[in-house]
């Protein structure tokens, strides 16, 4: 890590730039659960002593703690990857109604091309659905500037503000100017029952507020410099946002541009005005037709990408084809696939499962790689926590099969505990294996409650997995090192043959711990 | 001044220090006054998968990614990755893969292969030596700076010889 503190300028990733921007804006509290490509935002913030940064148990918890902090009067931030926002959707939807007190910014990193994710959902729709403003930086320098702007918008309009990143923007590095921190003036924390208690009567009044706010934000979108027109030739015009803007500028340096830095609410007047000034108009965006569908509804004529390009990441090589309206040619460039590290204990756990010929309800983590041949010993991966609950579901239709649910330690704490309680409560039998490598390995080794260390590696209360499993209602809880192959296999066979709900904690630290 | 953008593709497999190499070059370009953009891969791919990093610098840089046939230099860490990575290289661009075996033979500690290759690369780029030195100081922990500078200069000399 470079010693950035003494520099005026630093080579920062989009995620680091967000952290520096938020820090300079007087950020007080930051909460997240790790997830590629968003993880480095909190890791960077944790280096600033002025910021109260935490790894939260999961995204819903992180969102609520950060929003609560904003309501209490400190500028706060929540960061997650796209699917993390799904977990936080419940508080998010109603936070639109309560609004904020001090500024509150929601950072979401989408993953077009699925570099490290289970789907490529386009988060921009959430802004529309929740009626929250949405900013889309296209490079690290913008990420830093936009997050500052986001805090201002949040406080001015009493709204959470979404900042949408993509993997490419999060993991591009750029030289970015550093400024000093400005302490934000803290608004007072007062009881305000009609604003913060969302019972139907209050929520009705707040919904009126939300619709009014949306109108004001729309007016703001029309005049903000975040939505900028760059005049080039009148023959060729582009409406675009996020990193495709950068690709287009290289390919069509003479074109005219309407670059949407604030892509929701839409700036209809600006869009119409821009459309009038160019002969041929193109709307270029990654993933879903978010801009496309809205701009079409305005009656503006333009060319958009072929629907085949809604799949996957756009790259500079694809831009001419996208603009020409061509159909995407699926090229498979053979790339080396990731694998479990040599000597990783997950190998041992899955070797035993394979030998038993078990049906393995899987989950997300390094161990998901056990689905690859020749191991092929993990048979589902839906979302975090589903290893535990799919196990229960599968047993309903296939009670005679050997079914084992597997889940990583970090994932178990994130969203496996509720599934285990559910299994016990609903009299489910079977075996749940917790692959306890004492870290969140897949995202680079973050702490979590069961490691007993905070984001700053300070000792804290440790969640004891065997205790919580017993408390959830598991009949048997064993802790065993999977490298003791014979014992491990024998135990697994025994537990699978019993009519009980068992948790086998397969415990051995990740080989990359304490790098 | 004409806006000439210099593009370097780095590639190899997770764990080889590909990102560190592009990191040194990125800081060096910045210290020499250029606008810099550099793409990286994080997450799953770092578990032994293909890793690629693109570096572009000039007066003003837009895309952080290099198009096919757009790289002035290719720094390849693994022969098996070469066929894929080669497509990035310009006609007449410098392919450092030819040095890979000699570089591996020249260093005592294989962990320094990235710094050595960066030394080789430095001879192909319009970035001053002082900026490279400053970059090494910025990127490595203090105790590793002298050895990295030494290995860097060795690589730089190999390219110049
Ligand atoms: C809702 C959600 N948040 C975050 C992620 C990213 N993510 C996937 S699995 C995982 C945790 C992996 O840790 P663990 O379960 O301990 O397994 P390990 O990688 O250590 O084997 C994370 C952070 C995700 N896919 N979905
Ligand atoms: S990072 Fe750790 S858990 Fe992941 S594959 Fe490597 S050793 Fe296993």
Short mmCIF file of C-alpha atoms in Angstrom, two decimals, chain A:
data_model
loop_
_atom_site.label_atom_id
_atom_site.label_comp_id
_atom_site.label_asym_id
_atom_site.label_seq_id
_atom_site.Cartn_x
_atom_site.Cartn_y
_atom_site.Cartn_z
CA UNK A 1 0.00 0.00 0.00
CA UNK A 2 1.43 3.32 -0.98
CA UNK A 3 1.91 5.99 1.64
CA UNK A 4 -0.73 8.28 0.30
CA UNK A 5 -1.24 10.55 3.25
CA UNK A 6 1.69 12.81 2.48
CA UNK A 7 0.91 13.07 -1.23
CA UNK A 8 -1.07 15.70 -3.10
CA UNK A 9 -1.99 13.21 -5.75
CA UNK A 10 -2.35 9.45 -5.67
CA UNK A 11 -3.07 6.60 -8.02
CA UNK A 12 -6.43 5.52 -6.64
CA UNK A 13 -8.89 2.85 -7.66
CA UNK A 14 -12.51 3.90 -8.07
CA UNK A 15 -13.23 2.30 -4.70
CA UNK A 16 -10.33 4.06 -2.98
CA UNK A 17 -11.39 7.32 -4.62
CA UNK A 18 -14.90 6.93 -3.18
CA UNK A 19 -13.37 6.38 0.26
CA UNK A 20 -11.13 9.45 -0.03
CA UNK A 21 -14.01 11.55 -1.34
CA UNK A 22 -16.29 10.50 1.50
CA UNK A 23 -13.52 11.05 4.02
CA UNK A 24 -12.85 14.54 2.72
CA UNK A 25 -16.59 15.22 2.89
CA UNK A 26 -16.46 14.66 6.65
CA UNK A 27 -17.78 11.10 6.69
CA UNK A 28 -18.38 9.80 10.21
CA UNK A 29 -19.71 6.26 9.85
CA UNK A 30 -19.26 3.56 7.18
CA UNK A 31 -20.78 0.08 7.16
CA UNK A 32 -20.55 -2.81 4.71
CA UNK A 33 -20.33 -6.52 4.26
CA UNK A 34 -17.54 -7.47 1.82
CA UNK A 35 -18.27 -8.37 -1.78
CA UNK A 36 -16.28 -8.01 -4.99
CA UNK A 37 -16.13 -5.44 -6.57
CA UNK A 38 -17.02 -3.19 -3.61
CA UNK A 39 -14.79 -4.52 -0.79
CA UNK A 40 -11.95 -1.97 -0.96
CA UNK A 41 -14.27 0.94 -0.14
CA UNK A 42 -14.51 -0.06 3.52
CA UNK A 43 -10.96 -1.40 3.66
CA UNK A 44 -9.74 2.05 2.64
CA UNK A 45 -12.08 3.90 5.00
CA UNK A 46 -10.91 1.78 7.92
CA UNK A 47 -7.49 3.43 7.60
CA UNK A 48 -8.89 6.84 8.57
CA UNK A 49 -9.08 7.17 12.36
CA UNK A 50 -11.82 9.82 12.05
CA UNK A 51 -14.17 7.30 10.42
CA UNK A 52 -16.10 4.75 12.47
CA UNK A 53 -15.87 1.87 9.99
CA UNK A 54 -17.30 -1.60 10.45
CA UNK A 55 -17.78 -4.93 8.76
CA UNK A 56 -21.39 -5.63 9.50
CA UNK A 57 -22.96 -9.08 9.75
CA UNK A 58 -24.74 -8.59 6.43
CA UNK A 59 -25.95 -5.85 4.12
CA UNK A 60 -29.33 -5.33 5.75
CA UNK A 61 -27.62 -4.76 9.08
CA UNK A 62 -24.99 -2.52 7.49
CA UNK A 63 -27.63 -0.39 5.78
CA UNK A 64 -29.66 0.09 8.93
CA UNK A 65 -26.70 0.97 11.15
CA UNK A 66 -25.41 3.50 8.62
CA UNK A 67 -28.85 5.04 8.05
CA UNK A 68 -29.39 5.22 11.81
CA UNK A 69 -26.09 7.04 12.16
CA UNK A 70 -27.16 9.55 9.50
CA UNK A 71 -30.43 10.11 11.33
CA UNK A 72 -28.46 10.73 14.53
CA UNK A 73 -26.53 13.52 12.77
CA UNK A 74 -23.31 12.13 11.21
CA UNK A 75 -22.61 11.77 7.53
CA UNK A 76 -22.74 8.06 6.81
CA UNK A 77 -22.24 5.61 4.04
CA UNK A 78 -23.26 2.07 3.16
CA UNK A 79 -21.42 0.10 0.48
CA UNK A 80 -22.19 -3.21 -1.16
CA UNK A 81 -22.01 -5.20 -4.34
CA UNK A 82 -25.12 -5.39 -6.52
CA UNK A 83 -26.53 -8.57 -4.95
CA UNK A 84 -25.75 -7.15 -1.52
CA UNK A 85 -28.35 -4.49 -2.19
CA UNK A 86 -30.96 -7.23 -2.57
CA UNK A 87 -30.32 -8.17 1.05
CA UNK A 88 -30.74 -4.51 2.06
CA UNK A 89 -33.83 -3.83 -0.04
CA UNK A 90 -36.22 -3.81 2.89
CA UNK A 91 -34.64 -0.89 4.73
CA UNK A 92 -33.74 0.79 1.45
CA UNK A 93 -37.31 1.06 0.20
CA UNK A 94 -38.59 2.72 3.35
CA UNK A 95 -35.50 4.88 3.85
CA UNK A 96 -36.73 6.71 0.78
CA UNK A 97 -39.73 7.74 2.90
CA UNK A 98 -37.94 8.56 6.15
CA UNK A 99 -35.23 10.49 4.40
CA UNK A 100 -32.09 11.39 6.31
CA UNK A 101 -30.79 13.99 8.71
CA UNK A 102 -27.06 14.18 8.04
CA UNK A 103 -26.15 12.93 4.58
CA UNK A 104 -26.50 9.23 3.74
CA UNK A 105 -24.97 7.68 0.64
CA UNK A 106 -25.60 4.19 -0.72
CA UNK A 107 -22.74 2.89 -2.86
CA UNK A 108 -23.52 -0.09 -5.05
CA UNK A 109 -21.05 -1.81 -7.35
CA UNK A 110 -22.55 -3.71 -10.27
CA UNK A 111 -20.62 -6.44 -12.02
CA UNK A 112 -21.27 -6.40 -15.79
CA UNK A 113 -19.55 -9.43 -17.22
CA UNK A 114 -19.78 -11.23 -13.86
CA UNK A 115 -16.11 -11.11 -13.05
CA UNK A 116 -16.97 -12.30 -9.52
CA UNK A 117 -20.71 -12.68 -9.15
CA UNK A 118 -23.65 -14.98 -9.55
CA UNK A 119 -25.71 -12.64 -11.77
CA UNK A 120 -25.44 -9.31 -13.59
CA UNK A 121 -28.50 -7.45 -12.34
CA UNK A 122 -28.56 -3.75 -13.23
CA UNK A 123 -28.99 -1.69 -10.07
CA UNK A 124 -30.18 1.41 -11.88
CA UNK A 125 -33.72 0.05 -11.77
CA UNK A 126 -33.60 0.24 -7.97
CA UNK A 127 -33.31 4.02 -8.18
CA UNK A 128 -36.47 4.12 -10.26
CA UNK A 129 -38.25 1.67 -7.96
CA UNK A 130 -37.27 3.39 -4.73
CA UNK A 131 -37.47 6.95 -6.13
CA UNK A 132 -33.94 7.76 -5.05
CA UNK A 133 -31.44 9.89 -7.00
CA UNK A 134 -28.70 7.96 -8.78
CA UNK A 135 -25.18 9.10 -9.66
CA UNK A 136 -22.96 7.18 -12.07
CA UNK A 137 -19.25 8.02 -12.07
CA UNK A 138 -17.31 6.87 -15.14
CA UNK A 139 -13.78 6.94 -13.65
CA UNK A 140 -12.06 7.22 -10.24
CA UNK A 141 -11.66 11.01 -10.39
CA UNK A 142 -15.40 11.32 -10.89
CA UNK A 143 -16.09 8.76 -8.17
CA UNK A 144 -14.31 11.02 -5.71
CA UNK A 145 -16.08 14.17 -6.87
CA UNK A 146 -19.51 12.53 -7.13
CA UNK A 147 -19.52 11.08 -3.65
CA UNK A 148 -18.98 14.58 -2.28
CA UNK A 149 -21.81 15.83 -4.43
CA UNK A 150 -23.94 12.91 -3.20
CA UNK A 151 -23.63 14.06 0.41
CA UNK A 152 -24.73 17.56 -0.57
CA UNK A 153 -27.72 16.27 -2.53
CA UNK A 154 -28.64 13.98 0.33
CA UNK A 155 -28.81 16.79 2.85
CA UNK A 156 -30.37 19.33 0.53
CA UNK A 157 -33.23 17.09 -0.58
CA UNK A 158 -33.52 14.93 2.56
CA UNK A 159 -32.88 11.71 0.68
CA UNK A 160 -30.51 8.76 0.57
CA UNK A 161 -28.44 9.06 -2.61
CA UNK A 162 -27.30 6.09 -4.65
CA UNK A 163 -23.87 6.03 -6.28
CA UNK A 164 -23.65 3.25 -8.81
CA UNK A 165 -20.26 1.84 -9.68
CA UNK A 166 -19.36 -1.02 -11.97
CA UNK A 167 -16.44 -3.43 -11.67
CA UNK A 168 -14.57 -1.48 -14.34
CA UNK A 169 -14.95 1.86 -12.55
CA UNK A 170 -14.27 0.35 -9.11
CA UNK A 171 -11.12 -1.41 -10.26
CA UNK A 172 -9.66 1.20 -12.57
CA UNK A 173 -6.89 3.28 -11.04
CA UNK A 174 -6.36 6.90 -11.96
CA UNK A 175 -4.23 9.74 -10.63
CA UNK A 176 -6.53 11.70 -8.38
CA UNK A 177 -5.91 14.94 -6.46
CA UNK A 178 -6.24 14.67 -2.68
CA UNK A 179 -7.75 17.42 -0.56
CA UNK A 180 -8.02 17.94 3.14
CA UNK A 181 -10.99 16.82 5.16
CA UNK A 182 -13.77 19.23 5.88
CA UNK A 183 -15.72 18.47 9.00
CA UNK A 184 -19.41 18.56 8.17
CA UNK A 185 -21.69 20.61 10.39
CA UNK A 186 -23.78 18.18 12.35
CA UNK A 187 -27.53 18.63 12.28
CA UNK A 188 -29.23 18.07 15.64
CA UNK A 189 -30.72 14.70 16.48
CA UNK A 190 -34.33 15.16 17.48
CA UNK A 191 -37.31 12.91 17.95
CA UNK A 192 -39.52 13.25 14.91
CA UNK A 193 -42.24 10.66 15.05
CA UNK A 194 -44.09 11.47 11.78
CA UNK A 195 -40.76 11.32 9.89
CA UNK A 196 -39.14 8.27 11.42
CA UNK A 197 -42.06 6.07 12.51
CA UNK A 198 -43.38 4.57 9.31
CA UNK A 199 -46.86 3.50 10.35
CA UNK A 200 -49.47 3.82 7.57
CA UNK A 201 -50.68 7.33 8.42
CA UNK A 202 -47.20 8.79 8.66
CA UNK A 203 -46.01 6.84 5.63
CA UNK A 204 -48.86 8.29 3.56
CA UNK A 205 -47.68 11.79 4.39
CA UNK A 206 -44.09 10.80 3.64
CA UNK A 207 -45.11 9.31 0.32
CA UNK A 208 -46.50 12.73 -0.59
CA UNK A 209 -43.11 14.13 0.39
CA UNK A 210 -41.30 11.51 -1.74
CA UNK A 211 -43.27 12.41 -4.86
CA UNK A 212 -42.63 16.13 -4.30
CA UNK A 213 -38.96 15.43 -3.73
CA UNK A 214 -38.78 13.47 -6.96
CA UNK A 215 -40.07 16.53 -8.82
CA UNK A 216 -37.45 18.72 -7.18
CA UNK A 217 -34.72 16.22 -7.96
CA UNK A 218 -35.84 16.14 -11.56
CA UNK A 219 -35.50 19.91 -11.76
CA UNK A 220 -32.06 19.54 -10.22
CA UNK A 221 -31.11 16.86 -12.78
CA UNK A 222 -31.95 19.38 -15.52
CA UNK A 223 -29.56 22.01 -14.22
CA UNK A 224 -26.74 20.07 -12.54
CA UNK A 225 -23.34 19.98 -14.18
CA UNK A 226 -23.34 16.24 -13.50
CA UNK A 227 -25.39 15.99 -16.68
CA UNK A 228 -23.11 17.72 -19.13
CA UNK A 229 -23.40 18.42 -22.83
CA UNK A 230 -20.12 18.37 -24.76
CA UNK A 231 -20.46 19.93 -28.16
CA UNK A 232 -18.64 18.22 -31.01
CA UNK A 233 -19.88 17.59 -34.51
CA UNK A 234 -23.64 17.91 -35.02
CA UNK A 235 -23.60 14.82 -37.22
CA UNK A 236 -23.05 12.36 -34.41
CA UNK A 237 -24.38 12.45 -30.86
CA UNK A 238 -24.25 10.07 -27.89
CA UNK A 239 -26.27 9.88 -24.72
CA UNK A 240 -24.35 7.71 -22.31
CA UNK A 241 -23.30 7.12 -18.71
CA UNK A 242 -20.66 5.30 -16.68
CA UNK A 243 -17.56 3.79 -18.30
CA UNK A 244 -19.01 3.41 -21.84
CA UNK A 245 -18.58 7.21 -22.00
CA UNK A 246 -14.81 6.72 -21.77
CA UNK A 247 -14.77 4.06 -24.48
CA UNK A 248 -16.86 6.23 -26.78
CA UNK A 249 -14.61 9.27 -26.32
CA UNK A 250 -11.66 7.24 -27.59
CA UNK A 251 -13.55 5.82 -30.55
CA UNK A 252 -15.50 8.96 -31.55
CA UNK A 253 -13.48 11.95 -30.30
CA UNK A 254 -15.37 14.36 -32.58
CA UNK A 255 -18.87 13.35 -31.49
CA UNK A 256 -21.25 15.38 -29.33
CA UNK A 257 -22.07 13.97 -25.93
CA UNK A 258 -24.74 14.17 -23.28
CA UNK A 259 -23.01 12.42 -20.41
CA UNK A 260 -25.39 11.54 -17.61
CA UNK A 261 -23.58 11.70 -14.29
CA UNK A 262 -26.95 11.81 -12.56
CA UNK A 263 -28.96 9.27 -14.46
CA UNK A 264 -32.06 9.27 -12.25
CA UNK A 265 -34.37 11.16 -12.13
CA UNK A 266 -34.04 11.64 -15.87
CA UNK A 267 -33.33 15.11 -17.23
CA UNK A 268 -36.01 14.95 -19.95
CA UNK A 269 -35.65 18.54 -21.17
CA UNK A 270 -31.88 18.26 -21.52
CA UNK A 271 -32.26 14.98 -23.38
CA UNK A 272 -34.81 16.46 -25.81
CA UNK A 273 -32.75 19.59 -26.30
CA UNK A 274 -29.60 17.57 -27.00
CA UNK A 275 -31.41 15.21 -29.36
CA UNK A 276 -32.55 18.18 -31.46
CA UNK A 277 -28.99 19.34 -32.06
CA UNK A 278 -27.55 16.14 -33.54
CA UNK A 279 -28.30 14.35 -36.79
CA UNK A 280 -27.68 10.79 -35.70
CA UNK A 281 -28.24 9.97 -32.04
CA UNK A 282 -27.07 6.89 -30.18
CA UNK A 283 -27.84 5.77 -26.65
CA UNK A 284 -24.99 3.65 -25.34
CA UNK A 285 -25.20 1.96 -21.94
CA UNK A 286 -24.04 -1.26 -20.34
CA UNK A 287 -26.50 -4.03 -19.36
CA UNK A 288 -30.23 -3.20 -19.31
CA UNK A 289 -32.03 -0.67 -21.52
CA UNK A 290 -32.50 1.72 -18.60
CA UNK A 291 -31.83 4.97 -20.46
CA UNK A 292 -33.06 3.50 -23.73
CA UNK A 293 -36.58 2.70 -22.59
CA UNK A 294 -37.09 6.03 -20.92
CA UNK A 295 -35.70 8.10 -23.77
CA UNK A 296 -37.85 6.18 -26.22
CA UNK A 297 -40.89 7.06 -24.10
CA UNK A 298 -40.05 10.73 -24.68
CA UNK A 299 -40.60 10.23 -28.40
CA UNK A 300 -36.94 10.90 -29.18
CA UNK A 301 -35.52 9.00 -32.17
CA UNK A 302 -32.19 7.23 -31.69
CA UNK A 303 -30.30 4.00 -32.22
CA UNK A 304 -29.65 1.69 -29.30
CA UNK A 305 -27.61 -1.45 -28.96
CA UNK A 306 -28.91 -4.78 -30.13
CA UNK A 307 -30.53 -6.67 -27.20
CA UNK A 308 -27.76 -9.28 -27.42
CA UNK A 309 -25.41 -6.66 -25.95
CA UNK A 310 -27.52 -6.43 -22.79
CA UNK A 311 -25.53 -9.47 -21.73
CA UNK A 312 -22.00 -9.01 -20.48
CA UNK A 313 -19.60 -6.12 -20.16
CA UNK A 314 -19.03 -3.60 -22.95
CA UNK A 315 -15.38 -3.18 -23.88
CA UNK A 316 -13.68 -0.75 -26.28
CA UNK A 317 -13.45 -3.54 -28.87
CA UNK A 318 -17.22 -3.98 -28.85
CA UNK A 319 -18.12 -0.29 -29.09
CA UNK A 320 -18.04 -0.02 -32.92
CA UNK A 321 -20.27 -3.08 -33.19
CA UNK A 322 -22.65 -1.74 -30.56
CA UNK A 323 -22.93 1.58 -32.38
CA UNK A 324 -23.39 -0.16 -35.74
CA UNK A 325 -26.38 -2.03 -34.26
CA UNK A 326 -24.78 -5.42 -34.86
CA UNK A 327 -25.69 -8.61 -33.05
CA UNK A 328 -23.17 -9.74 -30.47
CA UNK A 329 -20.92 -12.55 -31.59
CA UNK A 330 -20.28 -14.86 -28.68
CA UNK A 331 -16.54 -15.39 -28.69
CA UNK A 332 -15.14 -17.71 -26.10
CA UNK A 333 -11.56 -16.77 -25.40
CA UNK A 334 -10.13 -19.61 -23.35
CA UNK A 335 -9.03 -18.17 -20.03
CA UNK A 336 -7.44 -19.92 -17.14
CA UNK A 337 -10.12 -20.61 -14.55
CA UNK A 338 -9.59 -19.85 -10.88
CA UNK A 339 -9.14 -22.88 -8.63
CA UNK A 340 -8.82 -23.61 -4.94
CA UNK A 341 -5.27 -22.99 -3.71
CA UNK A 342 -3.04 -26.05 -3.40
CA UNK A 343 -3.37 -27.42 0.10
CA UNK A 344 -6.64 -25.60 0.80
CA UNK A 345 -8.71 -27.47 3.37
CA UNK A 346 -11.81 -27.10 1.21
CA UNK A 347 -10.29 -29.80 -1.04
CA UNK A 348 -10.40 -32.25 1.85
CA UNK A 349 -13.97 -31.39 2.81
CA UNK A 350 -15.21 -31.91 -0.73
CA UNK A 351 -13.16 -35.05 -1.31
CA UNK A 352 -15.08 -36.64 1.55
CA UNK A 353 -18.43 -35.43 0.21
CA UNK A 354 -17.59 -36.76 -3.23
CA UNK A 355 -16.56 -40.12 -1.85
CA UNK A 356 -19.94 -40.37 -0.11
CA UNK A 357 -21.64 -39.49 -3.37
CA UNK A 358 -23.64 -36.81 -1.53
CA UNK A 359 -25.99 -34.30 -3.11
CA UNK A 360 -24.42 -31.08 -1.94
CA UNK A 361 -26.52 -27.98 -1.52
CA UNK A 362 -23.83 -25.34 -1.95
CA UNK A 363 -23.29 -21.72 -1.11
CA UNK A 364 -20.96 -18.87 -2.10
CA UNK A 365 -17.31 -18.58 -1.18
CA UNK A 366 -13.98 -19.99 -2.34
CA UNK A 367 -15.50 -23.43 -1.89
CA UNK A 368 -17.99 -22.80 -4.72
CA UNK A 369 -15.02 -23.71 -6.93
CA UNK A 370 -15.58 -27.30 -5.81
CA UNK A 371 -18.29 -27.41 -8.49
CA UNK A 372 -15.58 -27.57 -11.16
CA UNK A 373 -14.42 -30.89 -12.57
CA UNK A 374 -12.87 -33.17 -11.63
CA UNK A 375 -14.23 -32.57 -8.10
CA UNK A 376 -17.76 -31.58 -9.19
CA UNK A 377 -18.92 -32.01 -5.62
CA UNK A 378 -21.04 -28.89 -5.14
CA UNK A 379 -24.43 -28.96 -6.77
CA UNK A 380 -26.07 -25.59 -6.20
CA UNK A 381 -25.13 -21.96 -5.69
CA UNK A 382 -27.97 -19.47 -5.63
CA UNK A 383 -27.25 -16.77 -3.10
CA UNK A 384 -25.61 -16.41 0.29
CA UNK A 385 -27.20 -18.61 2.93
CA UNK A 386 -28.99 -20.91 0.50
CA UNK A 387 -26.67 -23.84 1.25
CA UNK A 388 -28.51 -24.26 4.54
CA UNK A 389 -32.03 -23.67 3.23
CA UNK A 390 -31.67 -25.58 -0.06
CA UNK A 391 -30.64 -28.55 2.06
CA UNK A 392 -33.99 -28.32 3.81
CA UNK A 393 -35.87 -27.85 0.56
CA UNK A 394 -34.16 -30.71 -1.26
CA UNK A 395 -35.00 -33.12 1.50
CA UNK A 396 -38.68 -32.45 0.92
CA UNK A 397 -38.65 -33.91 -2.58
CA UNK A 398 -35.80 -36.38 -2.20
CA UNK A 399 -35.87 -37.67 1.38
CA UNK A 400 -34.05 -40.88 0.42
CA UNK A 401 -30.93 -39.15 -0.95
CA UNK A 402 -27.75 -38.35 0.91
CA UNK A 403 -28.07 -34.58 1.08
CA UNK A 404 -25.56 -32.31 2.77
CA UNK A 405 -25.78 -28.51 2.96
CA UNK A 406 -22.48 -26.65 2.96
CA UNK A 407 -21.81 -23.05 3.91
CA UNK A 408 -18.69 -20.98 4.66
CA UNK A 409 -18.13 -19.45 8.09
CA UNK A 410 -18.59 -15.89 6.93
CA UNK A 411 -21.63 -16.85 4.89
CA UNK A 412 -23.10 -18.77 7.81
CA UNK A 413 -22.94 -15.65 9.97
CA UNK A 414 -24.22 -13.48 7.11
CA UNK A 415 -27.39 -15.45 6.43
CA UNK A 416 -27.03 -19.11 7.39
CA UNK A 417 -28.06 -18.81 11.03
CA UNK A 418 -31.69 -18.02 10.21
CA UNK A 419 -31.79 -21.07 7.91
CA UNK A 420 -30.47 -23.31 10.66
CA UNK A 421 -33.09 -22.03 13.09
CA UNK A 422 -35.69 -22.67 10.44
CA UNK A 423 -34.47 -26.24 9.94
CA UNK A 424 -34.59 -26.98 13.66
CA UNK A 425 -37.95 -25.32 14.15
CA UNK A 426 -39.50 -27.22 11.24
CA UNK A 427 -38.13 -30.58 12.42
CA UNK A 428 -35.69 -30.97 9.54
CA UNK A 429 -33.06 -33.69 9.85
CA UNK A 430 -29.79 -33.88 8.01
CA UNK A 431 -26.29 -32.48 7.93
CA UNK A 432 -25.06 -28.93 7.52
CA UNK A 433 -21.32 -28.57 7.07
CA UNK A 434 -19.77 -25.23 8.00
CA UNK A 435 -16.52 -24.80 6.09
CA UNK A 436 -14.76 -22.79 8.76
CA UNK A 437 -11.51 -21.34 7.43
CA UNK A 438 -11.72 -18.48 9.94
CA UNK A 439 -11.98 -15.73 7.34
CA UNK A 440 -13.95 -14.37 4.42
CA UNK A 441 -11.48 -15.78 1.95
CA UNK A 442 -13.08 -15.24 -1.41
CA UNK A 443 -13.08 -11.48 -1.11
CA UNK A 444 -9.50 -11.34 0.14
CA UNK A 445 -9.65 -12.32 3.79
CA UNK A 446 -11.90 -10.00 5.81
CA UNK A 447 -12.72 -10.43 9.48
CA UNK A 448 -16.20 -11.37 10.63
CA UNK A 449 -17.88 -11.97 14.00
CA UNK A 450 -16.60 -15.56 14.32
CA UNK A 451 -12.95 -14.47 13.88
CA UNK A 452 -13.15 -12.27 16.95
CA UNK A 453 -11.41 -9.35 15.24
CA UNK A 454 -12.80 -6.08 13.88
CA UNK A 455 -12.15 -4.46 10.50
CA UNK A 456 -9.11 -2.82 12.14
CA UNK A 457 -7.93 -6.18 13.48
CA UNK A 458 -8.75 -5.17 17.04
CA UNK A 459 -9.92 -7.97 19.35
CA UNK A 460 -13.65 -7.99 20.02
CA UNK A 461 -16.35 -10.37 21.23
CA UNK A 462 -16.08 -13.57 19.24
CA UNK A 463 -19.12 -15.43 18.00
CA UNK A 464 -18.54 -19.09 18.88
CA UNK A 465 -19.97 -21.09 16.01
CA UNK A 466 -20.51 -24.31 17.96
CA UNK A 467 -22.46 -22.41 20.63
CA UNK A 468 -24.71 -20.62 18.22
CA UNK A 469 -25.41 -23.83 16.29
CA UNK A 470 -26.49 -25.52 19.50
CA UNK A 471 -28.61 -22.51 20.42
CA UNK A 472 -30.28 -22.67 17.00
CA UNK A 473 -31.40 -26.21 17.80
CA UNK A 474 -28.87 -28.53 16.14
CA UNK A 475 -28.93 -31.98 17.82
CA UNK A 476 -25.22 -32.63 17.20
CA UNK A 477 -22.41 -30.17 16.72
CA UNK A 478 -18.95 -31.51 15.92
CA UNK A 479 -15.77 -29.57 15.28
CA UNK A 480 -13.23 -31.44 13.18
CA UNK A 481 -10.20 -30.83 10.98
CA UNK A 482 -10.97 -32.16 7.47
CA UNK A 483 -7.29 -32.93 6.96
CA UNK A 484 -7.77 -35.84 9.38
CA UNK A 485 -9.24 -37.68 6.45
CA UNK A 486 -10.25 -40.98 8.07
CA UNK A 487 -11.90 -39.44 11.12
CA UNK A 488 -13.58 -36.81 9.02
CA UNK A 489 -15.10 -39.34 6.63
CA UNK A 490 -16.22 -41.61 9.45
CA UNK A 491 -17.92 -38.74 11.26
CA UNK A 492 -19.66 -37.57 8.13
CA UNK A 493 -20.98 -41.06 7.36
CA UNK A 494 -22.25 -41.42 10.88
CA UNK A 495 -24.03 -38.09 10.91
CA UNK A 496 -25.60 -38.63 7.51
CA UNK A 497 -27.02 -42.00 8.59
CA UNK A 498 -28.65 -40.59 11.74
CA UNK A 499 -32.15 -39.25 12.15
CA UNK A 500 -31.02 -35.93 13.60
CA UNK A 501 -30.12 -32.36 12.66
CA UNK A 502 -26.33 -32.20 12.76
CA UNK A 503 -23.81 -29.48 12.15
CA UNK A 504 -20.28 -30.52 11.24
CA UNK A 505 -17.85 -27.63 11.57
CA UNK A 506 -14.97 -28.46 9.24
CA UNK A 507 -12.30 -26.23 10.73
CA UNK A 508 -8.90 -25.33 9.33
CA UNK A 509 -7.63 -21.81 8.62
CA UNK A 510 -7.30 -20.52 5.07
CA UNK A 511 -3.77 -20.92 3.72
CA UNK A 512 -3.63 -17.27 2.77
CA UNK A 513 -4.43 -16.00 6.27
CA UNK A 514 -1.94 -13.45 7.58
CA UNK A 515 -0.29 -12.88 4.28
#
